[in-house]
Coordinates of C-alpha atoms in Angstrom, one line a residue:
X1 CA 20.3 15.6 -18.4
X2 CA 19.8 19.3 -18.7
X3 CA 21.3 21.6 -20.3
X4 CA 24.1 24.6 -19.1
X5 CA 25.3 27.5 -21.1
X6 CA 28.7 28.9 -19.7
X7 CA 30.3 32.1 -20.9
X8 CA 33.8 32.1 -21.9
X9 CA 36.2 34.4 -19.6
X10 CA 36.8 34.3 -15.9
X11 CA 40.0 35.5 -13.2
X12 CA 41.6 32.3 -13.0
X13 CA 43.8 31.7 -16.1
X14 CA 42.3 28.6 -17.5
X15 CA 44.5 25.1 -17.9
X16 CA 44.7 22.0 -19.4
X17 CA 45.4 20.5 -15.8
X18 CA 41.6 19.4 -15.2
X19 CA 41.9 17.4 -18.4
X20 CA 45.3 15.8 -18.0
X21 CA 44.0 14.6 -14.0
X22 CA 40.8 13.3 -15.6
X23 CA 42.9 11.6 -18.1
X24 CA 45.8 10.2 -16.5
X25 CA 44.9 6.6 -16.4
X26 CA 44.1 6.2 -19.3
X27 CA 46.9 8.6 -21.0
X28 CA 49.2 6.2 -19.5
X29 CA 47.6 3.4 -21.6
X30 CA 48.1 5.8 -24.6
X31 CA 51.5 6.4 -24.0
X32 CA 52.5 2.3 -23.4
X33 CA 50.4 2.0 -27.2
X34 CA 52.4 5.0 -28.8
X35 CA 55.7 3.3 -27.5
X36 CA 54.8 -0.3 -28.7
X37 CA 53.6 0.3 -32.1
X38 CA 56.7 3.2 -33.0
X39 CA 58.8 0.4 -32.5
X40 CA 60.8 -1.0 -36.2
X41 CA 63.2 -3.3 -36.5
X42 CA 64.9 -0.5 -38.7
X43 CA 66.0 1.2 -36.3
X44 CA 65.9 4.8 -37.6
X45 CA 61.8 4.5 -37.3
X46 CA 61.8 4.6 -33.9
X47 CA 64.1 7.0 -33.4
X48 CA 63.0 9.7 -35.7
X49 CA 59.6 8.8 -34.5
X50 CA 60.8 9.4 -30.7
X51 CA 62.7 12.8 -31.6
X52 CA 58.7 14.1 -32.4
X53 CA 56.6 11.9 -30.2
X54 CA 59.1 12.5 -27.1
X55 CA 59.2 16.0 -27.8
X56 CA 56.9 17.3 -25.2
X57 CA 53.4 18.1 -27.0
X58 CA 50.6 18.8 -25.2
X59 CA 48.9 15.5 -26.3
X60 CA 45.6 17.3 -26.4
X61 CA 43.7 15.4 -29.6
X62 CA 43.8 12.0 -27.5
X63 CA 43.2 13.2 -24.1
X64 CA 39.9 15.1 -26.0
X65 CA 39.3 11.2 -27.0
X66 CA 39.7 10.1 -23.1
X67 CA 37.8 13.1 -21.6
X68 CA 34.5 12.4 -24.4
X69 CA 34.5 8.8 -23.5
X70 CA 34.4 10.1 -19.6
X71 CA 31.5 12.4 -20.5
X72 CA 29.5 9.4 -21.7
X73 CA 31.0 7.4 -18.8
X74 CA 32.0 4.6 -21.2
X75 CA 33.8 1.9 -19.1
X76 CA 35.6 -0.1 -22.0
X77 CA 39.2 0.3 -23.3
X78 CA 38.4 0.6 -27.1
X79 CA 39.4 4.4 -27.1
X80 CA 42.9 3.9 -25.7
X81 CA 44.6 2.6 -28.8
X82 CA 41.8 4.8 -30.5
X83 CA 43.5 7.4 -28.7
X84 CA 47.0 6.5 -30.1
X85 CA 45.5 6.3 -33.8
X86 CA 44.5 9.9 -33.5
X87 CA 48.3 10.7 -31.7
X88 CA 49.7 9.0 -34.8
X89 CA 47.8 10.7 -37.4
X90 CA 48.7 13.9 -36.0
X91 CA 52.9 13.0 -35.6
X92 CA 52.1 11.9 -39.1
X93 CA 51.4 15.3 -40.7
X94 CA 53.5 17.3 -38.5
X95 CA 56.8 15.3 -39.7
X96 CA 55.2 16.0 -43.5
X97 CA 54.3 19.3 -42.5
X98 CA 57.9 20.3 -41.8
X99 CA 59.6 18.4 -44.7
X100 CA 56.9 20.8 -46.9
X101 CA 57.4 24.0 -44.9
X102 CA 61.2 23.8 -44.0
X103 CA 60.8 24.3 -40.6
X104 CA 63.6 24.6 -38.4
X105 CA 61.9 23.9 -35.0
X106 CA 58.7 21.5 -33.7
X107 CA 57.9 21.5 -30.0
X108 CA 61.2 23.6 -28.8
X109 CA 63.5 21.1 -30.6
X110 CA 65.5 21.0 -34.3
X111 CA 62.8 19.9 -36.5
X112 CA 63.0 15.8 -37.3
X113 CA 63.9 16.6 -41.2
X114 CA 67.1 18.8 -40.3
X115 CA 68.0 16.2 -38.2
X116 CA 67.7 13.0 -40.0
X117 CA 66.9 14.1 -43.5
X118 CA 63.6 14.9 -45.4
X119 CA 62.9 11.7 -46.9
X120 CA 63.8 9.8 -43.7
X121 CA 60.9 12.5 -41.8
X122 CA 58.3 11.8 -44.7
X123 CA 59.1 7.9 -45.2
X124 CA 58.5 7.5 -40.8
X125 CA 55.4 9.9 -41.4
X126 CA 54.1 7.4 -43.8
X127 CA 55.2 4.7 -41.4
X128 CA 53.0 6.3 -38.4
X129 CA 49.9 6.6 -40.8
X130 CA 50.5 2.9 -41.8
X131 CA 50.2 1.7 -37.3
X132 CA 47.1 4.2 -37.7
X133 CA 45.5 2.6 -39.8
X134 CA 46.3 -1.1 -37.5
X135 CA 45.0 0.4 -34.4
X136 CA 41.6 1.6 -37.0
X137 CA 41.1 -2.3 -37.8
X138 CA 42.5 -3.8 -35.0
X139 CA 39.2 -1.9 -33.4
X140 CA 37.3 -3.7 -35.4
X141 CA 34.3 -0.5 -36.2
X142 CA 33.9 0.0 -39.9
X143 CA 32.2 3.6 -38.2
X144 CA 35.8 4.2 -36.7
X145 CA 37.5 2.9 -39.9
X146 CA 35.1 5.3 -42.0
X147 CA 35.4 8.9 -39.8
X148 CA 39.3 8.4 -38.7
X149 CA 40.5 7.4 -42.8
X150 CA 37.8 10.1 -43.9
X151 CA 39.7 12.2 -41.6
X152 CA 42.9 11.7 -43.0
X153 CA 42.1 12.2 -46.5
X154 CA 40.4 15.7 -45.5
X155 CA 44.1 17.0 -43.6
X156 CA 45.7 16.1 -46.8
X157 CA 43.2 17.9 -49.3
X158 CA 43.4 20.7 -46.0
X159 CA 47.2 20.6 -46.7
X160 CA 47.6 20.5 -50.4
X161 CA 44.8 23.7 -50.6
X162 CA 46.8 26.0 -48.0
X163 CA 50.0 24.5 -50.2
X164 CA 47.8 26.3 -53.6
X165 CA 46.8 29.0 -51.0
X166 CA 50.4 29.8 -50.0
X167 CA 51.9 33.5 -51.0
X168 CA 48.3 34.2 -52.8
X169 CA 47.2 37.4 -51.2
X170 CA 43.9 37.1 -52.4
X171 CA 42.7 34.6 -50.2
X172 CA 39.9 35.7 -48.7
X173 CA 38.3 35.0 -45.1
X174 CA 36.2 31.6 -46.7
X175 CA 38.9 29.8 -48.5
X176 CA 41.0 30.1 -45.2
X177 CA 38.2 28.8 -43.0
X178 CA 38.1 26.1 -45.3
X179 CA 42.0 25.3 -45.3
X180 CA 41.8 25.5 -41.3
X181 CA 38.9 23.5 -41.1
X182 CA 40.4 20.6 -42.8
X183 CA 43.9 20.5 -41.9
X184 CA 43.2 21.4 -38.0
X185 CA 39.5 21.3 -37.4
X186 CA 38.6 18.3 -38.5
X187 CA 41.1 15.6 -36.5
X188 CA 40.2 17.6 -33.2
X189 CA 36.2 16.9 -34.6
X190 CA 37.3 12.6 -35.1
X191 CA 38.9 12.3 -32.1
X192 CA 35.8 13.4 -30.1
X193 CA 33.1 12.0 -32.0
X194 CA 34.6 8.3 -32.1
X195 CA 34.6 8.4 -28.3
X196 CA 30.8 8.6 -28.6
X197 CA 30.9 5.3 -31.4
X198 CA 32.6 3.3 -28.8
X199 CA 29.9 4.2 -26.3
X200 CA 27.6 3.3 -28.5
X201 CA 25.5 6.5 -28.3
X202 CA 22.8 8.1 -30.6
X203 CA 23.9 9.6 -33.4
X204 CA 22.7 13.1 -31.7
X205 CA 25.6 12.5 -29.3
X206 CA 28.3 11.7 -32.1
X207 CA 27.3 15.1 -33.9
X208 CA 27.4 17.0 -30.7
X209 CA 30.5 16.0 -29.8
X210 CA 31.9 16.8 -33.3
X211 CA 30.4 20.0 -33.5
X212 CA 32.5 20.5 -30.4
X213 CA 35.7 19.5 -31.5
X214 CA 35.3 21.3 -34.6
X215 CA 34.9 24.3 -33.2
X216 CA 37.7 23.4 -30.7
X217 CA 39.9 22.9 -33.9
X218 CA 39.3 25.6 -35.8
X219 CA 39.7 28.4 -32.2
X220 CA 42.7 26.6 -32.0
X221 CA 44.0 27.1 -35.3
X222 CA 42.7 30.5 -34.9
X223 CA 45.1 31.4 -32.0
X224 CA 48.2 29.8 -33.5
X225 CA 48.1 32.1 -36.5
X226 CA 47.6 34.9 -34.2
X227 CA 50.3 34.3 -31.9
X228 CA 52.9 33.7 -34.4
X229 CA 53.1 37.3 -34.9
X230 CA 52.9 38.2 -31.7
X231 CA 54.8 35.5 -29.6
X232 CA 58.6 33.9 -28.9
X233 CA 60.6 31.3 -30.4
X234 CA 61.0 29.8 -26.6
X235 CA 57.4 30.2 -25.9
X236 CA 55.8 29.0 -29.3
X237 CA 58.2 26.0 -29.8
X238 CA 59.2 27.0 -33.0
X239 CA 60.2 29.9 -35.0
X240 CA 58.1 33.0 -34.3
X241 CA 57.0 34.8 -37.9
X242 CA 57.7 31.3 -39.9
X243 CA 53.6 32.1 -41.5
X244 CA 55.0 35.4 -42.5
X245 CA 58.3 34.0 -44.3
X246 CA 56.1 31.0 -45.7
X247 CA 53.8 33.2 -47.4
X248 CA 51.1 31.9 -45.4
X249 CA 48.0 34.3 -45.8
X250 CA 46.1 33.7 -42.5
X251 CA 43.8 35.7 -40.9
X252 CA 45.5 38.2 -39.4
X253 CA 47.2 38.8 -42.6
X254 CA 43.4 39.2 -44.7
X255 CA 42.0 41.4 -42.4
X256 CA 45.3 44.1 -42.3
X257 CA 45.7 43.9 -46.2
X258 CA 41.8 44.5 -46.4
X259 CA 41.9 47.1 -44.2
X260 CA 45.2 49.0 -45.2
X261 CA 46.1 51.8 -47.7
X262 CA 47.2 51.0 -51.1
X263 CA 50.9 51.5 -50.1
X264 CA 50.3 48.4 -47.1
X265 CA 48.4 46.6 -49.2
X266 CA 51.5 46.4 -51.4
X267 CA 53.7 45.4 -49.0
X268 CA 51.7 42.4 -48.0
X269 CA 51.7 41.6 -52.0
X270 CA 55.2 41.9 -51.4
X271 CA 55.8 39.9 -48.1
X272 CA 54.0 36.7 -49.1
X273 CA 55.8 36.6 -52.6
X274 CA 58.7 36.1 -50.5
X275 CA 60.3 40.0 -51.3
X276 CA 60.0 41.6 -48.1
X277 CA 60.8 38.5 -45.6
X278 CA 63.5 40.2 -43.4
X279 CA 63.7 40.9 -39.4
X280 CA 62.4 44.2 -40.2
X281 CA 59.5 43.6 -42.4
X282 CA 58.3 41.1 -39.8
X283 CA 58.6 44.3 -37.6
X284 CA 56.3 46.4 -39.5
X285 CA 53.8 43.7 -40.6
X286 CA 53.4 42.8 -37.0
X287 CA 52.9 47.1 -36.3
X288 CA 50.4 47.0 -39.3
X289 CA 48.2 44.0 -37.9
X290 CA 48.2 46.1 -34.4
X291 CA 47.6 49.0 -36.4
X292 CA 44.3 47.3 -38.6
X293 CA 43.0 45.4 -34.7
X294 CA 44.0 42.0 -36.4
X295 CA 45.2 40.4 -34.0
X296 CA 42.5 41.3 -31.6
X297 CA 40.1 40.8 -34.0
X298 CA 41.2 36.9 -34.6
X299 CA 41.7 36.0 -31.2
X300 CA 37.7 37.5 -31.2
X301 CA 36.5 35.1 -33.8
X302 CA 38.4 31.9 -32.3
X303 CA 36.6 33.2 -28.7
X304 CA 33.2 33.3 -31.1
X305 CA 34.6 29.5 -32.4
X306 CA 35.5 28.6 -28.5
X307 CA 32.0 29.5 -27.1
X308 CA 30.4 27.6 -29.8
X309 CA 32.3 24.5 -28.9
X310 CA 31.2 25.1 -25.4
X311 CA 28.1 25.7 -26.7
X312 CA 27.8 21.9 -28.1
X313 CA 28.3 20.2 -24.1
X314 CA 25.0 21.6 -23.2
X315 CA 23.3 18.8 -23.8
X316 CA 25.7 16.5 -21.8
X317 CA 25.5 16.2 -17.8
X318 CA 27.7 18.2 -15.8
X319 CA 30.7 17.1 -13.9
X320 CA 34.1 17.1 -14.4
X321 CA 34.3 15.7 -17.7
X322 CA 32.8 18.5 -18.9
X323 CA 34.4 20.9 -16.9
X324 CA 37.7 19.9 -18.1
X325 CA 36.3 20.1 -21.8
X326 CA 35.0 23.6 -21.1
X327 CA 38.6 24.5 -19.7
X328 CA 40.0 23.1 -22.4
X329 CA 38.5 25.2 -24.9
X330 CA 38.9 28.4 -22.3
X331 CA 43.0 27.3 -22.5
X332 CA 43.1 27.0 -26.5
X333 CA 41.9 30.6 -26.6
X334 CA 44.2 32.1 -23.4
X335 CA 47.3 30.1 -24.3
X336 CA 50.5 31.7 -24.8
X337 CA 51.9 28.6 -26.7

């Protein structure tokens, strides 16, 4: 094998298309998993579960699972209810997320919680961490078992310290990265290093591909909070500024109030107590972040994030698994959604 560096940027506008043709077999294996195991005899599991699961999400933490076991040409099935595992863990927090945000949206739709309640979206979030954990043992791999429950306990510390984090404008740049690693970074990271367990490859492998998805995870996260400033409702799949009425001091918020005058650093103060949360102070924070480059200057560090991941394939053969990992990363950082 020898290694490739590739630079981030190009004129075509990068997709997720290359992955989701390398993946397509096996995604359809996924899917049949997802479909058996949300099924309840109480039949509000299912479809609660279906309102998120059906909802059109890009799927992209168990096609990265599909595409790593391509890149190591592993020619097994373990990773397709593997796959689902990971699908589940991440339905999982998104129906808690919104029950502990209020959202009003998820994936273009009413969130599951307005819809059906907040204990019915928390109790079939527990329910979906539950098949998880089925799929974990069912695999049989105490490695698995170890980095996917590992996993889970790290988004819910993630969670509960952007939760202490939330409307405290003194968060600074490290305690964010810390919150994004966890409740982000660190599922994209599992779902590409256990690809490289069921392959049965060095531990050199396993790292590499975690470094990857790490990175992945956290240019990800990157973009989202940049974009919900600067997006649509229709375009985002949910409500554009909902950081900004949450209180939620991301990045683009730390770098304006550092930069601003007393007076803006006062509003911010203001805007993530929950004082200054109307259509109009969403207006002028968003002309402040413009003003201060923070918006340019996060979609910068999740490029910095997005060329490390890249970075990490170099030691991996070329060919299309990797290519469509490469434009994977290269879409996480042009997306518009």
């Amino acid at each position: 094998m020898t290694a490739s560096i590739h630079q981030i940027g190009g004129n075509r506008a990068p997709s997720l298309q290359p992955m989701l043709n390398l993946v397509a077999p096996g995604m359809n294996r996924v899917n049949a998993v997802i479909l058996d195991r949300m099924q309840s005899e109480i039949p509000l599991i299912p479809e609660l579960a279906g309102h998120l699961i059906a909802g059109g999400g890009k799927r992209m933490r168990p096609m990265l699972t599909l595409a790593c076991a391509s890149l190591l040409d592993y020619p097994g099935e373990r990773h397709h209810k593997l796959a689902a595992a990971v699908e589940f863990i991440h339905t999982a927090t998104l129906l808690h997320d919104d029950v502990v945000d209020g959202s009003e949206m998820r994936r273009g739709k009413t969130a599951a919680n307005l819809i059906f309640g907040n204990p019915a979206a928390v109790l079939v979030g527990d329910f979906l961490f539950s098949r998880s954990f089925e799929l974990m043992v069912e695999d049989g791999s105490l490695k698995v078992l170890k980095i996917l429950s590992s996993t889970s306990a790290i988004i819910a510390e993630g969670e509960v310290n952007q939760l202490t984090a939330q409307r405290q404008i003194a968060t600074g740049e490290e305690k964010y990265l810390d919150i994004i690693g966890a409740k982000t970074a660190a599922l994209f990271a599992a779902a590409c290093r256990i690809a490289a367990v069921v392959a049965e490859r060095p531990e050199s492998d396993e790292l590499a591909l975690d470094t990857y998805g790490r990175n992945l995870g956290i240019a990800f996260q990157l973009v989202d909070d940049a974009i919900d400033y600067v997006s649509d409702g229709v375009t985002m799949g949910k409500d554009i500024g909902d950081d900004f009425r949450d209180g939620k001091v991301t990045l683009p918020v730390i770098l304006a109030h550092s930069r601003g005058t007393a007076e803006e650093k006062d509003f911010w103060r203001n805007a993530m107590l929950g004082h200054r949360v109307s259509d109009a102070d969403l207006s002028y924070a968003t002309a402040l972040l413009r003003q201060h480059n923070a918006i340019d200057d996060t979609l910068e560090r999740a490029r910095h994030y997005g060329q490390r991941a890249i970075d990490a394939l170099g030691p991996f053969a070329g060919g299309a698994a990797k290519d469509a990992l490469v434009e994977a990363v290269e879409f996480a950082i042009a997306r518009a959604y």
